[in-house]
């Protein structure tokens, strides 16, 4: 009975949120430590992963479908999906210590991610190579954000869309650093890679960057968190079934994702 009440409440919220906007949103989250001071040899990578949703479709359908999965297993849509806790069966995910529950949950989660209508952009930084190859290497998070802003622009131009970026808030300094990267690109454009991109191109397509606290429980960030770890593992040459679920969701050209939906650096 309680579950039915929650579902009815969520349906009501979705109807109220229908504001007829037509905009894309890029949700970002990360896997791994972005520090270059001490590099973990077992996981020497940093991945910033993004999911591009149509904002209306996300608010009216996708967000609700993610909540339904939470309600199915936890009787509560306030549970926050976190990749590490799920893998370690920690916190509310200790229910996954039961083998049958774990198999069913992963099957449902994989189906949800496979069926949700989003496109993947990701940047993976090989931290040791970055540190060894550059005298003053950039912060991996800032570098990755730069890469993904460029690819988000390309996507928006290809589809004649506008959009914005939603980042999970961290500490004030980290947020200020990311805002600095975003502001610099918006004011001066980008001259990295093979092509220079004018600031006007960014301004015409990307409306803003927002910082959302984890406790606000944005499902878009949680999907980005769930896909970041298997992407990093894939780049680390470790085959995993989770990557197979998302590999067809990357932005690509003629089936090629490298450089288009997935940037590996250096």
Tab-separated table of N, CA, C and O in Angstrom, residues 171-222:
chain	number	residue	atom	x	y	z
A	171	UNK	N	33.497	20.195	-2.794
A	171	UNK	CA	33.833	21.280	-1.879
A	171	UNK	C	33.892	22.588	-2.658
A	171	UNK	O	33.925	22.603	-3.897
A	172	UNK	N	33.899	23.700	-1.934
A	172	UNK	CA	33.812	25.013	-2.576
A	172	UNK	C	34.986	25.286	-3.516
A	172	UNK	O	34.802	25.880	-4.583
A	173	UNK	N	36.196	24.850	-3.141
A	173	UNK	CA	37.359	25.075	-4.007
A	173	UNK	C	37.228	24.292	-5.310
A	173	UNK	O	37.500	24.817	-6.402
A	174	UNK	N	36.821	23.023	-5.203
A	174	UNK	CA	36.673	22.199	-6.407
A	174	UNK	C	35.607	22.777	-7.323
A	174	UNK	O	35.778	22.836	-8.548
A	175	UNK	N	34.500	23.217	-6.725
A	175	UNK	CA	33.444	23.830	-7.531
A	175	UNK	C	33.939	25.093	-8.220
A	175	UNK	O	33.627	25.345	-9.388
A	176	UNK	N	34.716	25.888	-7.492
A	176	UNK	CA	35.260	27.128	-8.060
A	176	UNK	C	36.214	26.823	-9.212
A	176	UNK	O	36.216	27.528	-10.230
A	177	UNK	N	37.008	25.766	-9.069
A	177	UNK	CA	37.930	25.375	-10.141
A	177	UNK	C	37.172	24.975	-11.404
A	177	UNK	O	37.528	25.374	-12.518
A	178	UNK	N	36.114	24.177	-11.230
A	178	UNK	CA	35.328	23.740	-12.381
A	178	UNK	C	34.596	24.909	-13.027
A	178	UNK	O	34.527	25.011	-14.259
A	179	UNK	N	34.060	25.786	-12.181
A	179	UNK	CA	33.397	26.974	-12.719
A	179	UNK	C	34.399	27.828	-13.496
A	179	UNK	O	34.053	28.413	-14.528
A	180	UNK	N	35.645	27.871	-13.018
A	180	UNK	CA	36.692	28.613	-13.717
A	180	UNK	C	36.970	28.034	-15.095
A	180	UNK	O	37.154	28.785	-16.063
A	181	UNK	N	37.015	26.708	-15.192
A	181	UNK	CA	37.220	26.051	-16.493
A	181	UNK	C	36.075	26.409	-17.437
A	181	UNK	O	36.292	26.785	-18.591
A	182	UNK	N	34.855	26.289	-16.927
A	182	UNK	CA	33.668	26.585	-17.739
A	182	UNK	C	33.677	28.050	-18.196
A	182	UNK	O	33.462	28.347	-19.384
A	183	UNK	N	33.936	28.962	-17.269
A	183	UNK	CA	33.916	30.393	-17.584
A	183	UNK	C	34.989	30.751	-18.608
A	183	UNK	O	34.754	31.533	-19.535
A	184	UNK	N	36.176	30.154	-18.457
A	184	UNK	CA	37.275	30.422	-19.391
A	184	UNK	C	36.900	30.005	-20.807
A	184	UNK	O	37.162	30.732	-21.777
A	185	UNK	N	36.268	28.837	-20.934
A	185	UNK	CA	35.852	28.367	-22.249
A	185	UNK	C	34.765	29.278	-22.827
A	185	UNK	O	34.787	29.621	-24.018
A	186	UNK	N	33.817	29.672	-21.994
A	186	UNK	CA	32.734	30.525	-22.478
A	186	UNK	C	33.236	31.905	-22.916
A	186	UNK	O	32.697	32.520	-23.834
A	187	UNK	N	34.277	32.378	-22.257
A	187	UNK	CA	34.784	33.721	-22.566
A	187	UNK	C	35.812	33.723	-23.686
A	187	UNK	O	35.903	34.692	-24.452
A	188	UNK	N	36.598	32.643	-23.780
A	188	UNK	CA	37.712	32.647	-24.737
A	188	UNK	C	37.676	31.511	-25.749
A	188	UNK	O	38.541	31.460	-26.631
A	189	UNK	N	36.710	30.618	-25.622
A	189	UNK	CA	36.655	29.501	-26.552
A	189	UNK	C	37.685	28.436	-26.217
A	189	UNK	O	38.236	28.404	-25.114
A	190	UNK	N	37.941	27.572	-27.167
A	190	UNK	CA	38.876	26.463	-26.960
A	190	UNK	C	39.787	26.339	-28.167
A	190	UNK	O	39.327	26.363	-29.311
A	191	UNK	N	41.076	26.216	-27.918
A	191	UNK	CA	42.028	26.040	-29.016
A	191	UNK	C	42.786	24.728	-28.887
A	191	UNK	O	43.877	24.569	-29.400
A	192	UNK	N	42.178	23.771	-28.159
A	192	UNK	CA	42.818	22.472	-28.011
A	192	UNK	C	42.502	21.578	-29.189
A	192	UNK	O	41.551	21.783	-29.941
A	193	UNK	N	43.324	20.578	-29.397
A	193	UNK	CA	43.071	19.607	-30.453
A	193	UNK	C	43.317	20.182	-31.831
A	193	UNK	O	44.139	21.078	-32.032
A	194	UNK	N	42.578	19.689	-32.813
A	194	UNK	CA	42.818	20.073	-34.206
A	194	UNK	C	42.105	21.355	-34.609
A	194	UNK	O	42.452	21.981	-35.606
A	195	UNK	N	41.078	21.732	-33.864
A	195	UNK	CA	40.256	22.858	-34.302
A	195	UNK	C	40.097	23.891	-33.188
A	195	UNK	O	39.941	23.546	-32.024
A	196	UNK	N	40.122	25.149	-33.590
A	196	UNK	CA	39.803	26.222	-32.658
A	196	UNK	C	38.289	26.402	-32.617
A	196	UNK	O	37.620	26.356	-33.649
A	197	UNK	N	37.761	26.619	-31.419
A	197	UNK	CA	36.319	26.804	-31.266
A	197	UNK	C	36.090	28.170	-30.634
A	197	UNK	O	36.584	28.450	-29.541
A	198	UNK	N	35.341	29.013	-31.302
A	198	UNK	CA	35.117	30.369	-30.812
A	198	UNK	C	34.196	30.350	-29.600
A	198	UNK	O	33.354	29.457	-29.453
A	199	UNK	N	34.318	31.349	-28.723
A	199	UNK	CA	33.428	31.422	-27.556
A	199	UNK	C	31.963	31.552	-27.960
A	199	UNK	O	31.079	31.062	-27.256
A	200	UNK	N	31.690	32.202	-29.097
A	200	UNK	CA	30.299	32.374	-29.514
A	200	UNK	C	29.617	31.043	-29.786
A	200	UNK	O	28.416	30.891	-29.536
A	201	UNK	N	30.378	30.083	-30.308
A	201	UNK	CA	29.777	28.767	-30.551
A	201	UNK	C	29.328	28.121	-29.248
A	201	UNK	O	28.248	27.527	-29.174
A	202	UNK	N	30.144	28.242	-28.218
A	202	UNK	CA	29.760	27.699	-26.912
A	202	UNK	C	28.552	28.445	-26.347
A	202	UNK	O	27.602	27.835	-25.846
A	203	UNK	N	28.589	29.761	-26.416
A	203	UNK	CA	27.527	30.579	-25.836
A	203	UNK	C	26.179	30.340	-26.517
A	203	UNK	O	25.128	30.428	-25.874
A	204	UNK	N	26.201	30.060	-27.793
A	204	UNK	CA	24.958	29.842	-28.532
A	204	UNK	C	24.285	28.528	-28.144
A	204	UNK	O	23.065	28.394	-28.302
A	205	UNK	N	25.072	27.573	-27.651
A	205	UNK	CA	24.525	26.234	-27.427
A	205	UNK	C	24.435	25.832	-25.956
A	205	UNK	O	23.525	25.101	-25.561
A	206	UNK	N	25.393	26.270	-25.137
A	206	UNK	CA	25.446	25.826	-23.742
A	206	UNK	C	25.017	26.978	-22.838
A	206	UNK	O	25.659	28.030	-22.811
A	207	UNK	N	23.936	26.769	-22.114
A	207	UNK	CA	23.299	27.848	-21.370
A	207	UNK	C	23.935	28.130	-20.011
A	207	UNK	O	24.009	29.271	-19.579
A	208	UNK	N	24.381	27.063	-19.322
A	208	UNK	CA	24.863	27.263	-17.952
A	208	UNK	C	25.531	25.990	-17.451
A	208	UNK	O	25.451	24.934	-18.070
A	209	UNK	N	26.179	26.118	-16.290
A	209	UNK	CA	26.628	24.973	-15.514
A	209	UNK	C	26.048	25.127	-14.112
A	209	UNK	O	26.030	26.234	-13.567
A	210	UNK	N	25.514	24.039	-13.566
A	210	UNK	CA	24.931	24.093	-12.222
A	210	UNK	C	25.598	23.048	-11.338
A	210	UNK	O	26.096	22.031	-11.817
A	211	UNK	N	25.606	23.327	-10.033
A	211	UNK	CA	26.197	22.420	-9.054
A	211	UNK	C	25.099	21.944	-8.111
A	211	UNK	O	24.451	22.748	-7.449
A	212	UNK	N	24.911	20.638	-8.064
A	212	UNK	CA	23.825	20.038	-7.298
A	212	UNK	C	24.406	19.163	-6.190
A	212	UNK	O	25.260	18.309	-6.454
A	213	UNK	N	23.965	19.352	-4.966
A	213	UNK	CA	24.465	18.548	-3.856
A	213	UNK	C	23.921	17.130	-3.927
A	213	UNK	O	22.796	16.893	-4.371
A	214	UNK	N	24.744	16.172	-3.477
A	214	UNK	CA	24.366	14.760	-3.531
A	214	UNK	C	23.035	14.508	-2.819
A	214	UNK	O	22.214	13.710	-3.270
A	215	UNK	N	22.825	15.217	-1.689
A	215	UNK	CA	21.614	14.978	-0.904
A	215	UNK	C	20.347	15.362	-1.660
A	215	UNK	O	19.239	14.969	-1.270
A	216	UNK	N	20.481	16.134	-2.732
A	216	UNK	CA	19.321	16.486	-3.538
A	216	UNK	C	18.847	15.315	-4.397
A	216	UNK	O	17.772	15.376	-4.990
A	217	UNK	N	19.673	14.267	-4.456
A	217	UNK	CA	19.242	12.988	-5.022
A	217	UNK	C	18.801	13.106	-6.482
A	217	UNK	O	17.696	12.684	-6.844
A	218	UNK	N	19.661	13.675	-7.324
A	218	UNK	CA	19.362	13.752	-8.747
A	218	UNK	C	19.735	12.437	-9.415
A	218	UNK	O	20.904	12.047	-9.454
A	219	UNK	N	18.758	11.761	-9.968
A	219	UNK	CA	19.001	10.457	-10.568
A	219	UNK	C	19.940	10.504	-11.765
A	219	UNK	O	20.640	9.539	-12.057
A	220	UNK	N	19.943	11.618	-12.487
A	220	UNK	CA	20.843	11.737	-13.640
A	220	UNK	C	22.295	11.607	-13.252
A	220	UNK	O	23.092	10.948	-13.936
A	221	UNK	N	22.673	12.241	-12.129
A	221	UNK	CA	24.048	12.110	-11.642
A	221	UNK	C	24.344	10.669	-11.231
A	221	UNK	O	25.464	10.178	-11.424
A	222	UNK	N	23.354	10.015	-10.679
A	222	UNK	CA	23.571	8.641	-10.213
A	222	UNK	C	23.766	7.675	-11.382
A	222	UNK	O	24.572	6.750	-11.293
